[in-house]
PDB file of C-alpha atoms in Angstrom:
ATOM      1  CA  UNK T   1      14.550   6.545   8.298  1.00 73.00           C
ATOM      2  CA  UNK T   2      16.876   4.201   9.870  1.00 82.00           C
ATOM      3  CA  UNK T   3      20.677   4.545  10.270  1.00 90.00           C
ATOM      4  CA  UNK T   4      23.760   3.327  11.439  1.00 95.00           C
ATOM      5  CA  UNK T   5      26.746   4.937  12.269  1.00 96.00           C
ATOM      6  CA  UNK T   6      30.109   2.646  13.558  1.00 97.00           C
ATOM      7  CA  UNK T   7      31.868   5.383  15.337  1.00 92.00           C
ATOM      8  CA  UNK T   8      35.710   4.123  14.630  1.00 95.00           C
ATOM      9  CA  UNK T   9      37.004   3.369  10.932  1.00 95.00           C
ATOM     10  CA  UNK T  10      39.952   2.014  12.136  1.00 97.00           C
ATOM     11  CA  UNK T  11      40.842   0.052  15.214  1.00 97.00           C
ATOM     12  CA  UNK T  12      44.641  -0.814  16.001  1.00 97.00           C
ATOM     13  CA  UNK T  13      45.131  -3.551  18.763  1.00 97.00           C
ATOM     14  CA  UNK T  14      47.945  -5.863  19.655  1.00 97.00           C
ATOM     15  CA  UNK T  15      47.389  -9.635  19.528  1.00 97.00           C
ATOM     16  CA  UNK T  16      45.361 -10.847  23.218  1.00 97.00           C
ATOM     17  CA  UNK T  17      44.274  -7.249  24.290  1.00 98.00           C
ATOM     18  CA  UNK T  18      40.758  -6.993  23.873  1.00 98.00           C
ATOM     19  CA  UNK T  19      38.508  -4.943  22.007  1.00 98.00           C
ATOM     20  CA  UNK T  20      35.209  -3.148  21.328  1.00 98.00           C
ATOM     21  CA  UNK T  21      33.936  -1.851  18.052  1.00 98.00           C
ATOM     22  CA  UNK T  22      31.058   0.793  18.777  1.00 98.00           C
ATOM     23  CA  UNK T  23      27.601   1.159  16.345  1.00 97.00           C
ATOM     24  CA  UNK T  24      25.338   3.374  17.614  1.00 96.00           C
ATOM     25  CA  UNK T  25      21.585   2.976  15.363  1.00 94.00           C
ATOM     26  CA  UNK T  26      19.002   5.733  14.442  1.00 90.00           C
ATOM     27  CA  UNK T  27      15.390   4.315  13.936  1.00 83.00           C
ATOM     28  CA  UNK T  28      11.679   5.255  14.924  1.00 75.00           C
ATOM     29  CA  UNK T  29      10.328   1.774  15.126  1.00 78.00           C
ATOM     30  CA  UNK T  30      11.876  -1.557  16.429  1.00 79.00           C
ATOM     31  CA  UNK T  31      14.669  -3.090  14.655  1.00 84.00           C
ATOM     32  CA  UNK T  32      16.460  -6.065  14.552  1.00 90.00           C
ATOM     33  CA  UNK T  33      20.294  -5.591  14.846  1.00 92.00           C
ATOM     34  CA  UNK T  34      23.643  -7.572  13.525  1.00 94.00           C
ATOM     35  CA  UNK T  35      27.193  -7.804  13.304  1.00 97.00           C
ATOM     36  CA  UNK T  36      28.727  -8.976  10.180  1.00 97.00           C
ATOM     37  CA  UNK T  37      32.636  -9.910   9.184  1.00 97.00           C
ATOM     38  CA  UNK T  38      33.835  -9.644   5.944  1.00 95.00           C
ATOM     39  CA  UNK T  39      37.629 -11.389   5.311  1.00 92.00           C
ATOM     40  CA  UNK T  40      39.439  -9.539   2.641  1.00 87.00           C
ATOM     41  CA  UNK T  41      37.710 -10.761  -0.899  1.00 81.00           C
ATOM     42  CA  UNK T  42      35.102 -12.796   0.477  1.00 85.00           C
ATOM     43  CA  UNK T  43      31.470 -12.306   1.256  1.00 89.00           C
ATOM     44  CA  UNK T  44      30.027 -11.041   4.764  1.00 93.00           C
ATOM     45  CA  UNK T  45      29.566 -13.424   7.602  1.00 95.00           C
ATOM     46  CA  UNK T  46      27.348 -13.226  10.680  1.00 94.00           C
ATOM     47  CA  UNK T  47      29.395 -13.079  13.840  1.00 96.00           C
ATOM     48  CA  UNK T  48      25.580 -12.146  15.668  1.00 95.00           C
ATOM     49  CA  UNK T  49      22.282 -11.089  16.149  1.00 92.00           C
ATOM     50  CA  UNK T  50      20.028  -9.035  18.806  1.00 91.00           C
ATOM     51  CA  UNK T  51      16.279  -9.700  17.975  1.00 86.00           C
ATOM     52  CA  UNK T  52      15.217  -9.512  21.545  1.00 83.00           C
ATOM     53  CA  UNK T  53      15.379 -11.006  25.122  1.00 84.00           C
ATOM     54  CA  UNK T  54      18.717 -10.590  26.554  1.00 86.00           C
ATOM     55  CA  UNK T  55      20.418  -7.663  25.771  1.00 89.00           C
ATOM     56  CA  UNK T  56      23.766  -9.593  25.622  1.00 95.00           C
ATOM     57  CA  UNK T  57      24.279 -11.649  22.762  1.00 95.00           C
ATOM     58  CA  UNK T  58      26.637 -14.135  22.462  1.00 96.00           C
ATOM     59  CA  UNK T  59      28.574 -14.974  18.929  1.00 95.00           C
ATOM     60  CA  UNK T  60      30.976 -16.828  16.738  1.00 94.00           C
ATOM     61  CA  UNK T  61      34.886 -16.448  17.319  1.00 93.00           C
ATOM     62  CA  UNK T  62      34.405 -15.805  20.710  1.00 96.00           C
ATOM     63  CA  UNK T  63      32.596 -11.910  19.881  1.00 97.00           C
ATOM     64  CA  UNK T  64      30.053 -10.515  22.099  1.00 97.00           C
ATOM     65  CA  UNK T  65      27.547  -7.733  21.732  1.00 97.00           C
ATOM     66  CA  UNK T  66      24.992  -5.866  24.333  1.00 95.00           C
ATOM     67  CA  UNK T  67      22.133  -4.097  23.141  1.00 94.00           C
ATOM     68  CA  UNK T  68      21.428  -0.808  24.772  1.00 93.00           C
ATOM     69  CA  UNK T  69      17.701   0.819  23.754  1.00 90.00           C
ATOM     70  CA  UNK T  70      18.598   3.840  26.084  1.00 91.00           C
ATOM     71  CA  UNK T  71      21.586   4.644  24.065  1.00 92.00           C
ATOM     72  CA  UNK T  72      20.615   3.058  20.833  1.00 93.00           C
ATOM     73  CA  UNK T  73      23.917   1.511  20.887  1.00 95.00           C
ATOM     74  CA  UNK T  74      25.607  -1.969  19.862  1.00 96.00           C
ATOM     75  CA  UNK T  75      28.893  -2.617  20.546  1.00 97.00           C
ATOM     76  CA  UNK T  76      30.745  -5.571  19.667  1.00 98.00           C
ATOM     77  CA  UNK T  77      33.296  -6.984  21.770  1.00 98.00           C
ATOM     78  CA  UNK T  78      36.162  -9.239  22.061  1.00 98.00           C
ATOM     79  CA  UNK T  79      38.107 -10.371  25.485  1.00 97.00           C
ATOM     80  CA  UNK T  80      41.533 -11.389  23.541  1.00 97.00           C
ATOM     81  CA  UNK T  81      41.701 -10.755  19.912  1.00 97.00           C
ATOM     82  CA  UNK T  82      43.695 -13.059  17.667  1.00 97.00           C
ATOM     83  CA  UNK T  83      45.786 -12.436  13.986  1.00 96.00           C
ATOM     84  CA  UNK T  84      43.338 -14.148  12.726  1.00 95.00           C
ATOM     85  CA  UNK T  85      40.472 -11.747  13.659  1.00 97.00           C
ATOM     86  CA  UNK T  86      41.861  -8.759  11.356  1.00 96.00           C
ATOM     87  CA  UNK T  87      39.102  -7.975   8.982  1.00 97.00           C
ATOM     88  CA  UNK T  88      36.287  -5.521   8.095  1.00 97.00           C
ATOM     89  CA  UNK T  89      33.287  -5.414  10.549  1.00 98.00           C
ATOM     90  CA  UNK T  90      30.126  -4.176   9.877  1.00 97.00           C
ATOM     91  CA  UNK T  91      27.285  -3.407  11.883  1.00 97.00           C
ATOM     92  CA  UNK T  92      23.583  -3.505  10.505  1.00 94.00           C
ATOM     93  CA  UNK T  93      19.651  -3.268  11.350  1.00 92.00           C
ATOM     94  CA  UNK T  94      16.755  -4.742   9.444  1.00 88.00           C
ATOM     95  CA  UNK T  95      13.423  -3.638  10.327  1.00 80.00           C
ATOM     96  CA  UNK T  96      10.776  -5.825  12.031  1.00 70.00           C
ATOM     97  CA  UNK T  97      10.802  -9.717  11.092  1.00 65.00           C
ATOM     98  CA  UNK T  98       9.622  -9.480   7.320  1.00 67.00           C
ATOM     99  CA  UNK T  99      12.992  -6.919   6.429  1.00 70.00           C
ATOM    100  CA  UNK T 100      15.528  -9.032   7.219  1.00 73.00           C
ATOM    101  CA  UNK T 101      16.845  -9.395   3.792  1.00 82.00           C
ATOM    102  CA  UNK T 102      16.961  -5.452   3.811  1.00 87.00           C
ATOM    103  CA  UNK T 103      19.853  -4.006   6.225  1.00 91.00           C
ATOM    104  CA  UNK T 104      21.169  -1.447   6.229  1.00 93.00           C
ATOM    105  CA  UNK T 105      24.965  -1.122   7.146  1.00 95.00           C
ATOM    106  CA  UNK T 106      26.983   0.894   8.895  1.00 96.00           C
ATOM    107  CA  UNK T 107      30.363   2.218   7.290  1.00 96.00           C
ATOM    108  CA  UNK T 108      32.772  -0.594   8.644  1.00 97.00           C
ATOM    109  CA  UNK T 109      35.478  -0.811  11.461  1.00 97.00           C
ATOM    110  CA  UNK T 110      38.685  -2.410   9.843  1.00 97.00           C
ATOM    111  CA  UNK T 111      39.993  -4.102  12.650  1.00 97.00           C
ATOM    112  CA  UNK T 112      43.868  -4.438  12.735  1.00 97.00           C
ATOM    113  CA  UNK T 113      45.556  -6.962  14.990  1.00 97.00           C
ATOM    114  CA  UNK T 114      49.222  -6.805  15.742  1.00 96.00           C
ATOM    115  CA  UNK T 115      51.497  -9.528  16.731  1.00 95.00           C
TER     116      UNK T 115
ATOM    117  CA  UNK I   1      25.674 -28.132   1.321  1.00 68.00           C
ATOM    118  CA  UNK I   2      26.579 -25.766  -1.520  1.00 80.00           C
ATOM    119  CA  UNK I   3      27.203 -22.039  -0.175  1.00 93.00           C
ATOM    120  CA  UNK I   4      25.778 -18.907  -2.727  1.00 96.00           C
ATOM    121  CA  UNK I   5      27.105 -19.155  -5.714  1.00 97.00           C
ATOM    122  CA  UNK I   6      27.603 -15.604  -7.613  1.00 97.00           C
ATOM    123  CA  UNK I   7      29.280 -15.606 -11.189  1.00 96.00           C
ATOM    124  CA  UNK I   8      31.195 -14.578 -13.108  1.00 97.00           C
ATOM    125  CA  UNK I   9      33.848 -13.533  -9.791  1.00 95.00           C
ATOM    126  CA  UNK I  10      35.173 -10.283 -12.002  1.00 97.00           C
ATOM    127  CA  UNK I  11      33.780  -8.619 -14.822  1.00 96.00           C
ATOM    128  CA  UNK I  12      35.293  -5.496 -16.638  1.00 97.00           C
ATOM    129  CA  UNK I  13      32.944  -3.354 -18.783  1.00 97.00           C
ATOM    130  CA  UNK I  14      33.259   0.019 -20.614  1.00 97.00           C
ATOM    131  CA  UNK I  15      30.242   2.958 -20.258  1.00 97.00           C
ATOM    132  CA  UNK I  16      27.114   2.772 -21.948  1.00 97.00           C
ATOM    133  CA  UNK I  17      27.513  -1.699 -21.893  1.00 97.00           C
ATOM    134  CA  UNK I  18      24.836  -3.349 -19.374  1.00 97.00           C
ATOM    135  CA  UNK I  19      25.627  -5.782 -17.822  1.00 98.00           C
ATOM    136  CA  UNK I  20      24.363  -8.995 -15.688  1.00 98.00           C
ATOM    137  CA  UNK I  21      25.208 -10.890 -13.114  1.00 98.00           C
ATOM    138  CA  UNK I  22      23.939 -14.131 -11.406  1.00 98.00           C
ATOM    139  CA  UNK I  23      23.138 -15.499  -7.882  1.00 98.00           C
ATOM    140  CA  UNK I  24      22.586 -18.923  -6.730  1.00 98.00           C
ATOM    141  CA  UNK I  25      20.880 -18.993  -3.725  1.00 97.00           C
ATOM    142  CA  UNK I  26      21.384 -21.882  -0.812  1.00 96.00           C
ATOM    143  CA  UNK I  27      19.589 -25.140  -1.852  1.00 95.00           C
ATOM    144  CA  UNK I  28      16.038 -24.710  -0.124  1.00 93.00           C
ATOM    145  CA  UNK I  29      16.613 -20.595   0.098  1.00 93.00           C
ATOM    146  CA  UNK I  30      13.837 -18.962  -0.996  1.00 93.00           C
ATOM    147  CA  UNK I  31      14.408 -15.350   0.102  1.00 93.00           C
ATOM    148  CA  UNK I  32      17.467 -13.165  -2.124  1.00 95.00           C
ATOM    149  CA  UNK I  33      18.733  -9.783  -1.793  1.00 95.00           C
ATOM    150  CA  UNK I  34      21.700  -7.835  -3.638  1.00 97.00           C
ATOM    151  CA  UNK I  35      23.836  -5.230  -2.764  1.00 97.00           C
ATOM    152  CA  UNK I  36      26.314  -2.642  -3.963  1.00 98.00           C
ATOM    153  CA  UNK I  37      29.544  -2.439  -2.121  1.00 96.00           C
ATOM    154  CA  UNK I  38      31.992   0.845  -2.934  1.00 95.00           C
ATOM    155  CA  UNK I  39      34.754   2.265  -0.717  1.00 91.00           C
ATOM    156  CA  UNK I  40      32.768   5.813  -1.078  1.00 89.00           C
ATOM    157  CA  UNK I  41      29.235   4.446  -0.207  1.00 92.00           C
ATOM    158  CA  UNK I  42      29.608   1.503   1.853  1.00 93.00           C
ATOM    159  CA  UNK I  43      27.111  -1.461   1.510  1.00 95.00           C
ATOM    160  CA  UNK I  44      23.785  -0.437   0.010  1.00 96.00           C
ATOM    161  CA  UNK I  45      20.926  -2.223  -0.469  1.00 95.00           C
ATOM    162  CA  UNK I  46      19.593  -2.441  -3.999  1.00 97.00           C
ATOM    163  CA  UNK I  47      16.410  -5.065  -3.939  1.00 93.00           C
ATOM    164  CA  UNK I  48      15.131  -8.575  -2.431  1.00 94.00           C
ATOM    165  CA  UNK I  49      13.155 -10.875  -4.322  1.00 94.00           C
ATOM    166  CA  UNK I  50      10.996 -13.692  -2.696  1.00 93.00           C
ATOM    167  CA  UNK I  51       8.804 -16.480  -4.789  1.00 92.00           C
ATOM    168  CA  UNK I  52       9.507 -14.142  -7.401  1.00 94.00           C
ATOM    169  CA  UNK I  53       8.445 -10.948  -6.496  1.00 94.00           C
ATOM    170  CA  UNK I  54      10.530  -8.358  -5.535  1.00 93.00           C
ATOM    171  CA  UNK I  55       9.629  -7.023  -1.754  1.00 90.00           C
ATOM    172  CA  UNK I  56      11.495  -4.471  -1.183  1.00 89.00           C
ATOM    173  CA  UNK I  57      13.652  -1.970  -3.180  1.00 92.00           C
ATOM    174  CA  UNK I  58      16.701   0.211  -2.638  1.00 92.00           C
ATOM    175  CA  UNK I  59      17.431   3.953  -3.870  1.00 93.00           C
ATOM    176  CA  UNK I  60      18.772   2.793  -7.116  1.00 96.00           C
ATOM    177  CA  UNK I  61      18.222   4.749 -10.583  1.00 96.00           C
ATOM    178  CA  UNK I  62      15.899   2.771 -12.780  1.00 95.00           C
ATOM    179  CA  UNK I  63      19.096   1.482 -14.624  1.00 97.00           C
ATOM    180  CA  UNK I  64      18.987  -1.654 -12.043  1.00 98.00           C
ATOM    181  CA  UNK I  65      16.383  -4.140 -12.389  1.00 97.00           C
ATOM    182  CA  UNK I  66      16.623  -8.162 -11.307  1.00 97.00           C
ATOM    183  CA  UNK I  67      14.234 -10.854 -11.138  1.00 97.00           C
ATOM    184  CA  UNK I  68      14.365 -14.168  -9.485  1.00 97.00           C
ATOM    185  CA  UNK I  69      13.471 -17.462 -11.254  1.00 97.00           C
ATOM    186  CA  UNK I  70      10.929 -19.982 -10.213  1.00 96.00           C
ATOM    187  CA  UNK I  71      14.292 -21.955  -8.763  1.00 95.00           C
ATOM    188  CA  UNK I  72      15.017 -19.271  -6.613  1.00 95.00           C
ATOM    189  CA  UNK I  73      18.396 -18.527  -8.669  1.00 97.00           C
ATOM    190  CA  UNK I  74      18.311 -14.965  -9.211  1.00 98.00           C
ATOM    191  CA  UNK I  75      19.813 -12.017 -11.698  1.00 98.00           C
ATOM    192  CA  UNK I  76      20.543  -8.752 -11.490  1.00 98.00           C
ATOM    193  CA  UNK I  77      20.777  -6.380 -14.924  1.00 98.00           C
ATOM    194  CA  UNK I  78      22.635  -2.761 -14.523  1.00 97.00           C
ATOM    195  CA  UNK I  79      21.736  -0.910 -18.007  1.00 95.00           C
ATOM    196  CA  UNK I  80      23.746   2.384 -19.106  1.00 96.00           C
ATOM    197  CA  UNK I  81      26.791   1.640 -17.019  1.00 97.00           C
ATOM    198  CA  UNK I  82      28.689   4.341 -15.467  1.00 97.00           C
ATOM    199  CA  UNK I  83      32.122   4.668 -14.179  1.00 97.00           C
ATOM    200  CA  UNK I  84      30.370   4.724 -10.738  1.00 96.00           C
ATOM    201  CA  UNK I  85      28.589   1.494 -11.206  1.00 97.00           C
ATOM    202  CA  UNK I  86      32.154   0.081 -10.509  1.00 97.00           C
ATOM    203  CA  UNK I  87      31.496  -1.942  -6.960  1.00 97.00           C
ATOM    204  CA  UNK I  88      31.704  -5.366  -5.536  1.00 96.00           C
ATOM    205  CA  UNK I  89      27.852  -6.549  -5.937  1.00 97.00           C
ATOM    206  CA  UNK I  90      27.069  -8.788  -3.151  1.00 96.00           C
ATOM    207  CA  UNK I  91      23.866 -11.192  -3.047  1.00 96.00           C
ATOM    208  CA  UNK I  92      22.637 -12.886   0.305  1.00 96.00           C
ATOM    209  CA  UNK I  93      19.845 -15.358   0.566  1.00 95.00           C
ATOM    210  CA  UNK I  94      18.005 -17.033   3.463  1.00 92.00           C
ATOM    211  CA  UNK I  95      15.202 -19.385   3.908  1.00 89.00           C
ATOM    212  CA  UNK I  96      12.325 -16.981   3.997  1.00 80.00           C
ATOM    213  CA  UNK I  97      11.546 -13.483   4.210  1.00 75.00           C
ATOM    214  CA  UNK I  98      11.571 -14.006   8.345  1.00 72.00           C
ATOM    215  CA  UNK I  99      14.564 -15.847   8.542  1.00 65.00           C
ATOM    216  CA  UNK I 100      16.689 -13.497  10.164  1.00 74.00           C
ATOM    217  CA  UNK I 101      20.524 -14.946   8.683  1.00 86.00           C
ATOM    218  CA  UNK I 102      21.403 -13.866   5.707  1.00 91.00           C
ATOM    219  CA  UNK I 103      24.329 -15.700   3.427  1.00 94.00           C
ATOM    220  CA  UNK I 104      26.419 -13.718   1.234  1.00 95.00           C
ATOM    221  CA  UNK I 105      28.221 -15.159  -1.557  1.00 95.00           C
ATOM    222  CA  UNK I 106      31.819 -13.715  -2.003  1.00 94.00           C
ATOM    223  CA  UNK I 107      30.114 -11.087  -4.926  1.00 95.00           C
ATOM    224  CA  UNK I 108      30.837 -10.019  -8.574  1.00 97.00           C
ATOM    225  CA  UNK I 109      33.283  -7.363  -8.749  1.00 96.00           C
ATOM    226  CA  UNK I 110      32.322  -5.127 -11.714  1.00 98.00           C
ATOM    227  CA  UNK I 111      34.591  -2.435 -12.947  1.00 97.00           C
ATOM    228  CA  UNK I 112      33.474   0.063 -15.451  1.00 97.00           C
ATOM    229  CA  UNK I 113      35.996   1.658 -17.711  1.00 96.00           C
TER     230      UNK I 113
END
């Protein structure tokens, strides 16, 4: 069965530092993997996507992921955060190319930016 | 181009009532799946429904059940609520079961009194 854990519920971070918000995935076959944003009371948002190829993927809003198979990991990045970034982010896999409506989530990182 | 549409926005319902809830998928979206959002549990997946047919199905209790129409607008039915069926219900469609972006509409929040 597949999983997804996002290892920090919480990030703190002052406006223009950067950041990285950590997922680390569980799963026996090959998966496709995503980042998600969801603003307070609105739907979710993709900032990303890994299917394959190059392990770093490049997003919306300036966010950045690499894919790591050795450490099943998928961190999302950020050089210099803004306000406007402070929201919920979720990490997510779908398996194979005819799942892709069914992912399955990790907890959430609220991301907090300070001025 | 229209965005998902998901009505009504808030609902309020007492235990034992069913209720039901409606997605609109993207003009030209074929492909919609719901889930169940709670603080406790996260975002689950509960079912996605393609030319009518569901594909795939979540760990739910029998007590949800949707279809989709032959317009690709879809519903979702929760019978028996419980006070834990309170959750922000969240439906996504995309083109086609391969199309790997999903788009959420901004969900039906249900509470259960």
């Amino acid at each position: 069965a597949q999983s997804v854990t996002q290892l920090d519920s919480q990030v703190p971070v002052f406006e223009e530092a950067p950041v990285e918000l950590r997922c680390n995935y569980s799963s026996s076959v090959s998966v496709y993997l995503f980042w998600y944003v969801q603003y307070p009371n609105q739907g979710l948002q993709l900032l990303l996507k890994y299917l394959s190829g190059s392990t770093l993927v490049k997003g919306i809003n300036g966010f950045e992921a690499e894919f790591n198979k050795s450490q099943t990991s998928f961190h999302l990045r950020k050089p210099s955060v803004h306000i406007s970034d402070t929201a919920e982010y979720f990490c997510a896999v779908s398996e194979g190319s005819s799942n892709t409506g069914k992912l399955i989530f990790g907890q959430g990182t609220t991301l907090q930016v300070k001025p | 181009k229209a965005g998902v549409t998901q009505t009504p926005r808030y609902l309020i319902k007492t235990r034992g009532q069913q209720v039901t809830l409606s997605c609109s998928p993207i003009s030209g979206h074929r492909s919609v799946s719901w889930y169940q959002q709670t603080p406790g549990q996260g975002l689950q997946f509960l079912f996605e429904y393609f030319s009518e047919t569901q594909r795939n199905k979540g760990n739910f209790p029998g007590r949800f059940s949707g279809r989709q129409f032959s317009n690709s607008r879809s519903e979702m039915n929760v019978s028996t609520l419980e006070l834990g069926d309170s959750a922000l219900y969240l439906c996504a469609s995309s083109r086609d079961i391969s199309n790997e972006k999903l788009f959420f509409g901004s969900g039906t929040q249900l509470s259960v009194l």
